[in-house]
Amino acid sequence: MSATATGETSKQTDTGRLTGLDGPAVLDFTQGWDYAPAPESAPAPIADSYGHFINGAFVDPIEGERFDTVSPSTEETLSSIANGSEADVAAAVAAAGEAQPTWAALPGKERAKYIFRIARRLQERAREFAVLETMDGGKPIKESRDVDIPLAAAHFFYHAGWADKLQYAFAGRTPKPVGVCGQIIPWNFPLMMAAWKLAPALACGNTCVLKPAETTPLTALRLGEIFQEIGLPPGVVNIVTGDGRAGAALVNHKDVNKIAFTGSTDVGKRIAKATAATDKTLTLELGGKSANIIFEDASIDQAVEGIIQGIYFNQGHVCCAGSRLFVQESIAEQVIAKLKIRMGSLRVGDPMDKNTDVGAINSRQQLDTIVKYLDKGRKEAPEFWESNGSPLPERGYWCRPSFFSGVQPSHTIAREEIFGPVLAVMTFRTPDEALSRANNTPYGLAAGVWTDKGSKIFEMARGLDAGVVWLNSYNKFDPASPFGGFKESGFGREGGLQGLRAYVKI
Ligand code: NAD
């Protein structure tokens, strides 16, 4: 049975042939258009089972507990994964503690060589990593191939460059490593999040214990193979797989000097409490409900692309997703009409197909969460629209891209992070109103602004309570550019000079 967000009985309310648009007839992508299948064929062999990666070797879990990692697009079991216990975490922390002084004592240019080699090997094995990421997480192969893996490699390259220049990063100071870093990551960008955490830590002379998310452990474990291939000294990076129990054991371990956490605001708050009375340093990259603001003077077609990029990229499993759309009232009808046309061309389905735009929802649990919000939204908002182009696969977890319009700021779907391909559309009249509505959220991770006016761009960028503001673009990432939030989106930055700060004592 295919599990869909809206169920078998859901109907498309609009075919994409639209009223209210001037100009030539509009193509209806839902009628008679199809692509030949274009499956990615690069091999990515997966072992029947994996252990933790501790002290340079793959080892069985001490208490013998395991769980399965499942492909969200086929519901097939991919592999049996070690479920980390306190004892596994203790072994990993001990290995990291032992390796740390020697790693830190290496000249920066020697550490750089290892980090550079990791980046090169990632590039050389990029197709295999992309396939594995897509199988384990459900994201379209074109995204893992063109975004996740290249950006992960770029983070290692970038930080290899910093390893022998730290004295220039913190001029007049003597940066020292923090020590053993516990790094806990989510499932939406598994390899990329691992790279964002490991690369700066290693450059600064720290050693690491990484805890991948339970639904997406495979690429982190494959990274362990790369560490073996390039001869990274044992214990410098350790990987303990498992659920929240392993994460909590890492947070509470007395020999961990720093916790870097990316995940939900709820768990982030628990970690902040657990570390409050200790001398551990902490950075938190948490949830978001980011505003994408379109002014009437924007290039509308470009802005519509930005909306699509902002909310439907990676099935909306993006912390900085532009999940609240604010459109200036005068162009709202036109933007919504164009959005429907563009959404009609999105292909939802087999993530291993190179033509697929929206892949599988990462897990049954996440699909259930999204469905609850869709049900809530149907009661709150006056209009719901979902794209209904390609047929969905028989098995797997699927949710068609959709939006609610006529949403009020008080609606649950405008306030809470859904973490799925669901957009809340609202309107505004003046720049001041756009600012106050955009900032009316407990989160402060990112925002997008679309306008032709430079002065408006600067005014909005200054006024938005968001760690990142994209101007006439959305979801653009670069290792040199710091990323992070305000308010309940967390604190600390990843990437750039600011990102290094979390991994040194000065
Ligand atoms: P989550 O908080 O449930 O889990 C994140 C990680 O924490 C997982 O590895 C999990 O096993 C671990 N964990 C769970 N309970 C724990 C505990 N008590 N102690 C320690 N670790 C624990 O989040 P998720 O569902 O995996 O990820 C989605 C969330 O991540 C969203 O809210 C999203 O916005 C956020 N996110 C933020 C950023 C950012 O940069 N701000 C980036 C990606 C995702």
PDB file of N, CA and C in Angstrom, residues 349-406:
ATOM      1  N   GLY A 349       8.076  11.294  -6.750  1.00  0.00           N
ATOM      2  CA  GLY A 349       8.159   9.836  -6.889  1.00  0.00           C
ATOM      3  C   GLY A 349       9.555   9.311  -6.688  1.00  0.00           C
ATOM      4  N   ASP A 350       9.867   8.217  -7.391  1.00  0.00           N
ATOM      5  CA  ASP A 350      11.109   7.467  -7.187  1.00  0.00           C
ATOM      6  C   ASP A 350      12.309   8.409  -7.073  1.00  0.00           C
ATOM      7  N   PRO A 351      12.897   8.517  -5.904  1.00  0.00           N
ATOM      8  CA  PRO A 351      14.000   9.477  -5.744  1.00  0.00           C
ATOM      9  C   PRO A 351      15.250   9.083  -6.522  1.00  0.00           C
ATOM     10  N   MET A 352      15.328   7.805  -6.947  1.00  0.00           N
ATOM     11  CA  MET A 352      16.503   7.388  -7.725  1.00  0.00           C
ATOM     12  C   MET A 352      16.394   7.787  -9.197  1.00  0.00           C
ATOM     13  N   ASP A 353      15.238   8.325  -9.588  1.00  0.00           N
ATOM     14  CA  ASP A 353      15.065   8.784 -10.962  1.00  0.00           C
ATOM     15  C   ASP A 353      15.602  10.213 -11.075  1.00  0.00           C
ATOM     16  N   LYS A 354      16.432  10.443 -12.086  1.00  0.00           N
ATOM     17  CA  LYS A 354      17.079  11.764 -12.203  1.00  0.00           C
ATOM     18  C   LYS A 354      16.086  12.873 -12.530  1.00  0.00           C
ATOM     19  N   ASN A 355      14.869  12.506 -12.982  1.00  0.00           N
ATOM     20  CA  ASN A 355      13.867  13.541 -13.269  1.00  0.00           C
ATOM     21  C   ASN A 355      13.036  13.928 -12.054  1.00  0.00           C
ATOM     22  N   THR A 356      13.190  13.206 -10.966  1.00  0.00           N
ATOM     23  CA  THR A 356      12.323  13.443  -9.808  1.00  0.00           C
ATOM     24  C   THR A 356      12.698  14.742  -9.092  1.00  0.00           C
ATOM     25  N   ASP A 357      11.662  15.531  -8.802  1.00  0.00           N
ATOM     26  CA  ASP A 357      11.875  16.795  -8.078  1.00  0.00           C
ATOM     27  C   ASP A 357      11.616  16.634  -6.586  1.00  0.00           C
ATOM     28  N   VAL A 358      10.630  15.834  -6.221  1.00  0.00           N
ATOM     29  CA  VAL A 358      10.257  15.665  -4.816  1.00  0.00           C
ATOM     30  C   VAL A 358      10.258  14.164  -4.527  1.00  0.00           C
ATOM     31  N   GLY A 359      11.097  13.741  -3.599  1.00  0.00           N
ATOM     32  CA  GLY A 359      11.255  12.321  -3.318  1.00  0.00           C
ATOM     33  C   GLY A 359      10.332  11.857  -2.203  1.00  0.00           C
ATOM     34  N   ALA A 360      10.809  10.838  -1.456  1.00  0.00           N
ATOM     35  CA  ALA A 360       9.990  10.241  -0.399  1.00  0.00           C
ATOM     36  C   ALA A 360      10.176  11.007   0.913  1.00  0.00           C
ATOM     37  N   ILE A 361       9.105  10.997   1.717  1.00  0.00           N
ATOM     38  CA  ILE A 361       9.196  11.532   3.079  1.00  0.00           C
ATOM     39  C   ILE A 361      10.123  10.600   3.867  1.00  0.00           C
ATOM     40  N   ASN A 362      10.959  11.170   4.720  1.00  0.00           N
ATOM     41  CA  ASN A 362      12.063  10.407   5.298  1.00  0.00           C
ATOM     42  C   ASN A 362      11.644   9.183   6.113  1.00  0.00           C
ATOM     43  N   SER A 363      10.501   9.238   6.756  1.00  0.00           N
ATOM     44  CA  SER A 363      10.089   8.100   7.591  1.00  0.00           C
ATOM     45  C   SER A 363       8.567   8.093   7.718  1.00  0.00           C
ATOM     46  N   ARG A 364       8.047   6.945   8.125  1.00  0.00           N
ATOM     47  CA  ARG A 364       6.605   6.832   8.404  1.00  0.00           C
ATOM     48  C   ARG A 364       6.204   7.842   9.483  1.00  0.00           C
ATOM     49  N   GLN A 365       7.061   7.968  10.491  1.00  0.00           N
ATOM     50  CA  GLN A 365       6.765   8.870  11.613  1.00  0.00           C
ATOM     51  C   GLN A 365       6.643  10.321  11.126  1.00  0.00           C
ATOM     52  N   GLN A 366       7.568  10.726  10.244  1.00  0.00           N
ATOM     53  CA  GLN A 366       7.519  12.109   9.750  1.00  0.00           C
ATOM     54  C   GLN A 366       6.288  12.315   8.863  1.00  0.00           C
ATOM     55  N   LEU A 367       5.933  11.293   8.071  1.00  0.00           N
ATOM     56  CA  LEU A 367       4.729  11.400   7.243  1.00  0.00           C
ATOM     57  C   LEU A 367       3.498  11.594   8.134  1.00  0.00           C
ATOM     58  N   ASP A 368       3.441  10.827   9.228  1.00  0.00           N
ATOM     59  CA  ASP A 368       2.298  10.964  10.150  1.00  0.00           C
ATOM     60  C   ASP A 368       2.221  12.387  10.707  1.00  0.00           C
ATOM     61  N   THR A 369       3.381  12.947  11.043  1.00  0.00           N
ATOM     62  CA  THR A 369       3.413  14.325  11.568  1.00  0.00           C
ATOM     63  C   THR A 369       2.865  15.301  10.521  1.00  0.00           C
ATOM     64  N   ILE A 370       3.319  15.147   9.284  1.00  0.00           N
ATOM     65  CA  ILE A 370       2.879  16.065   8.224  1.00  0.00           C
ATOM     66  C   ILE A 370       1.369  15.932   8.013  1.00  0.00           C
ATOM     67  N   VAL A 371       0.880  14.698   8.018  1.00  0.00           N
ATOM     68  CA  VAL A 371      -0.558  14.465   7.813  1.00  0.00           C
ATOM     69  C   VAL A 371      -1.370  15.169   8.896  1.00  0.00           C
ATOM     70  N   LYS A 372      -0.878  15.120  10.133  1.00  0.00           N
ATOM     71  CA  LYS A 372      -1.591  15.811  11.224  1.00  0.00           C
ATOM     72  C   LYS A 372      -1.685  17.307  10.940  1.00  0.00           C
ATOM     73  N   TYR A 373      -0.599  17.892  10.456  1.00  0.00           N
ATOM     74  CA  TYR A 373      -0.628  19.332  10.139  1.00  0.00           C
ATOM     75  C   TYR A 373      -1.547  19.608   8.949  1.00  0.00           C
ATOM     76  N   LEU A 374      -1.559  18.708   7.961  1.00  0.00           N
ATOM     77  CA  LEU A 374      -2.459  18.920   6.812  1.00  0.00           C
ATOM     78  C   LEU A 374      -3.912  18.898   7.279  1.00  0.00           C
ATOM     79  N   ASP A 375      -4.228  17.965   8.181  1.00  0.00           N
ATOM     80  CA  ASP A 375      -5.604  17.889   8.703  1.00  0.00           C
ATOM     81  C   ASP A 375      -5.955  19.171   9.455  1.00  0.00           C
ATOM     82  N   LYS A 376      -5.013  19.620  10.257  1.00  0.00           N
ATOM     83  CA  LYS A 376      -5.223  20.850  11.031  1.00  0.00           C
ATOM     84  C   LYS A 376      -5.411  22.038  10.082  1.00  0.00           C
ATOM     85  N   GLY A 377      -4.545  22.108   9.072  1.00  0.00           N
ATOM     86  CA  GLY A 377      -4.607  23.220   8.121  1.00  0.00           C
ATOM     87  C   GLY A 377      -5.931  23.273   7.380  1.00  0.00           C
ATOM     88  N   ARG A 378      -6.464  22.106   7.045  1.00  0.00           N
ATOM     89  CA  ARG A 378      -7.739  22.079   6.316  1.00  0.00           C
ATOM     90  C   ARG A 378      -8.852  22.691   7.155  1.00  0.00           C
ATOM     91  N   LYS A 379      -8.715  22.553   8.492  1.00  0.00           N
ATOM     92  CA  LYS A 379      -9.740  23.154   9.358  1.00  0.00           C
ATOM     93  C   LYS A 379      -9.497  24.660   9.522  1.00  0.00           C
ATOM     94  N   GLU A 380      -8.241  25.076   9.418  1.00  0.00           N
ATOM     95  CA  GLU A 380      -7.919  26.480   9.707  1.00  0.00           C
ATOM     96  C   GLU A 380      -8.030  27.390   8.484  1.00  0.00           C
ATOM     97  N   ALA A 381      -7.456  26.941   7.372  1.00  0.00           N
ATOM     98  CA  ALA A 381      -7.283  27.858   6.231  1.00  0.00           C
ATOM     99  C   ALA A 381      -8.410  27.677   5.215  1.00  0.00           C
ATOM    100  N   PRO A 382      -8.786  28.767   4.507  1.00  0.00           N
ATOM    101  CA  PRO A 382      -9.888  28.661   3.558  1.00  0.00           C
ATOM    102  C   PRO A 382      -9.552  27.886   2.297  1.00  0.00           C
ATOM    103  N   GLU A 383      -8.288  27.939   1.840  1.00  0.00           N
ATOM    104  CA  GLU A 383      -7.983  27.238   0.589  1.00  0.00           C
ATOM    105  C   GLU A 383      -6.779  26.323   0.724  1.00  0.00           C
ATOM    106  N   PHE A 384      -6.917  25.105   0.169  1.00  0.00           N
ATOM    107  CA  PHE A 384      -5.820  24.145   0.128  1.00  0.00           C
ATOM    108  C   PHE A 384      -5.609  23.745  -1.314  1.00  0.00           C
ATOM    109  N   TRP A 385      -4.378  23.640  -1.753  1.00  0.00           N
ATOM    110  CA  TRP A 385      -4.098  23.232  -3.127  1.00  0.00           C
ATOM    111  C   TRP A 385      -2.897  22.307  -3.117  1.00  0.00           C
ATOM    112  N   GLU A 386      -3.008  21.174  -3.834  1.00  0.00           N
ATOM    113  CA  GLU A 386      -1.842  20.303  -3.943  1.00  0.00           C
ATOM    114  C   GLU A 386      -1.605  19.946  -5.387  1.00  0.00           C
ATOM    115  N   SER A 387      -0.330  19.796  -5.748  1.00  0.00           N
ATOM    116  CA  SER A 387       0.002  19.412  -7.125  1.00  0.00           C
ATOM    117  C   SER A 387      -0.373  17.952  -7.288  1.00  0.00           C
ATOM    118  N   ASN A 388      -0.850  17.597  -8.442  1.00  0.00           N
ATOM    119  CA  ASN A 388      -1.340  16.233  -8.606  1.00  0.00           C
ATOM    120  C   ASN A 388      -0.892  15.664  -9.934  1.00  0.00           C
ATOM    121  N   GLY A 389       0.403  15.891 -10.260  1.00  0.00           N
ATOM    122  CA  GLY A 389       0.904  15.497 -11.577  1.00  0.00           C
ATOM    123  C   GLY A 389       1.123  14.014 -11.748  1.00  0.00           C
ATOM    124  N   SER A 390       2.292  13.530 -11.353  1.00  0.00           N
ATOM    125  CA  SER A 390       2.671  12.147 -11.660  1.00  0.00           C
ATOM    126  C   SER A 390       2.057  11.165 -10.658  1.00  0.00           C
ATOM    127  N   PRO A 391       1.758   9.929 -11.103  1.00  0.00           N
ATOM    128  CA  PRO A 391       1.241   8.936 -10.150  1.00  0.00           C
ATOM    129  C   PRO A 391       2.322   8.568  -9.130  1.00  0.00           C
ATOM    130  N   LEU A 392       1.900   8.232  -7.916  1.00  0.00           N
ATOM    131  CA  LEU A 392       2.872   7.914  -6.869  1.00  0.00           C
ATOM    132  C   LEU A 392       3.207   6.426  -6.889  1.00  0.00           C
ATOM    133  N   PRO A 393       4.414   6.056  -6.478  1.00  0.00           N
ATOM    134  CA  PRO A 393       4.771   4.636  -6.411  1.00  0.00           C
ATOM    135  C   PRO A 393       3.858   3.872  -5.459  1.00  0.00           C
ATOM    136  N   GLU A 394       3.808   2.562  -5.664  1.00  0.00           N
ATOM    137  CA  GLU A 394       2.945   1.683  -4.856  1.00  0.00           C
ATOM    138  C   GLU A 394       3.327   1.688  -3.382  1.00  0.00           C
ATOM    139  N   ARG A 395       4.646   1.603  -3.140  1.00  0.00           N
ATOM    140  CA  ARG A 395       5.106   1.524  -1.752  1.00  0.00           C
ATOM    141  C   ARG A 395       5.895   2.782  -1.398  1.00  0.00           C
ATOM    142  N   GLY A 396       6.099   2.983  -0.124  1.00  0.00           N
ATOM    143  CA  GLY A 396       6.898   4.130   0.311  1.00  0.00           C
ATOM    144  C   GLY A 396       6.056   5.182   0.995  1.00  0.00           C
ATOM    145  N   TYR A 397       6.721   6.258   1.434  1.00  0.00           N
ATOM    146  CA  TYR A 397       6.056   7.329   2.189  1.00  0.00           C
ATOM    147  C   TYR A 397       6.043   8.595   1.310  1.00  0.00           C
ATOM    148  N   TRP A 398       4.861   9.046   0.971  1.00  0.00           N
ATOM    149  CA  TRP A 398       4.765  10.121  -0.031  1.00  0.00           C
ATOM    150  C   TRP A 398       3.864  11.246   0.434  1.00  0.00           C
ATOM    151  N   CYS A 399       4.206  12.437   0.018  1.00  0.00           N
ATOM    152  CA  CYS A 399       3.367  13.600   0.301  1.00  0.00           C
ATOM    153  C   CYS A 399       3.506  14.571  -0.860  1.00  0.00           C
ATOM    154  N   ARG A 400       2.401  14.873  -1.501  1.00  0.00           N
ATOM    155  CA  ARG A 400       2.475  15.800  -2.633  1.00  0.00           C
ATOM    156  C   ARG A 400       2.724  17.220  -2.132  1.00  0.00           C
ATOM    157  N   PRO A 401       3.478  18.015  -2.905  1.00  0.00           N
ATOM    158  CA  PRO A 401       3.688  19.414  -2.530  1.00  0.00           C
ATOM    159  C   PRO A 401       2.348  20.149  -2.476  1.00  0.00           C
ATOM    160  N   SER A 402       2.172  20.979  -1.482  1.00  0.00           N
ATOM    161  CA  SER A 402       0.881  21.650  -1.341  1.00  0.00           C
ATOM    162  C   SER A 402       1.054  23.023  -0.698  1.00  0.00           C
ATOM    163  N   PHE A 403      -0.016  23.824  -0.757  1.00  0.00           N
ATOM    164  CA  PHE A 403      -0.022  25.069   0.024  1.00  0.00           C
ATOM    165  C   PHE A 403      -1.422  25.389   0.516  1.00  0.00           C
ATOM    166  N   PHE A 404      -1.457  26.117   1.611  1.00  0.00           N
ATOM    167  CA  PHE A 404      -2.689  26.692   2.123  1.00  0.00           C
ATOM    168  C   PHE A 404      -2.625  28.181   1.847  1.00  0.00           C
ATOM    169  N   SER A 405      -3.723  28.774   1.355  1.00  0.00           N
ATOM    170  CA  SER A 405      -3.731  30.240   1.238  1.00  0.00           C
ATOM    171  C   SER A 405      -4.830  30.809   2.131  1.00  0.00           C
ATOM    172  N   GLY A 406      -4.777  32.127   2.310  1.00  0.00           N
ATOM    173  CA  GLY A 406      -5.693  32.770   3.251  1.00  0.00           C
ATOM    174  C   GLY A 406      -5.336  32.429   4.695  1.00  0.00           C
TER     175      GLY A 406
END
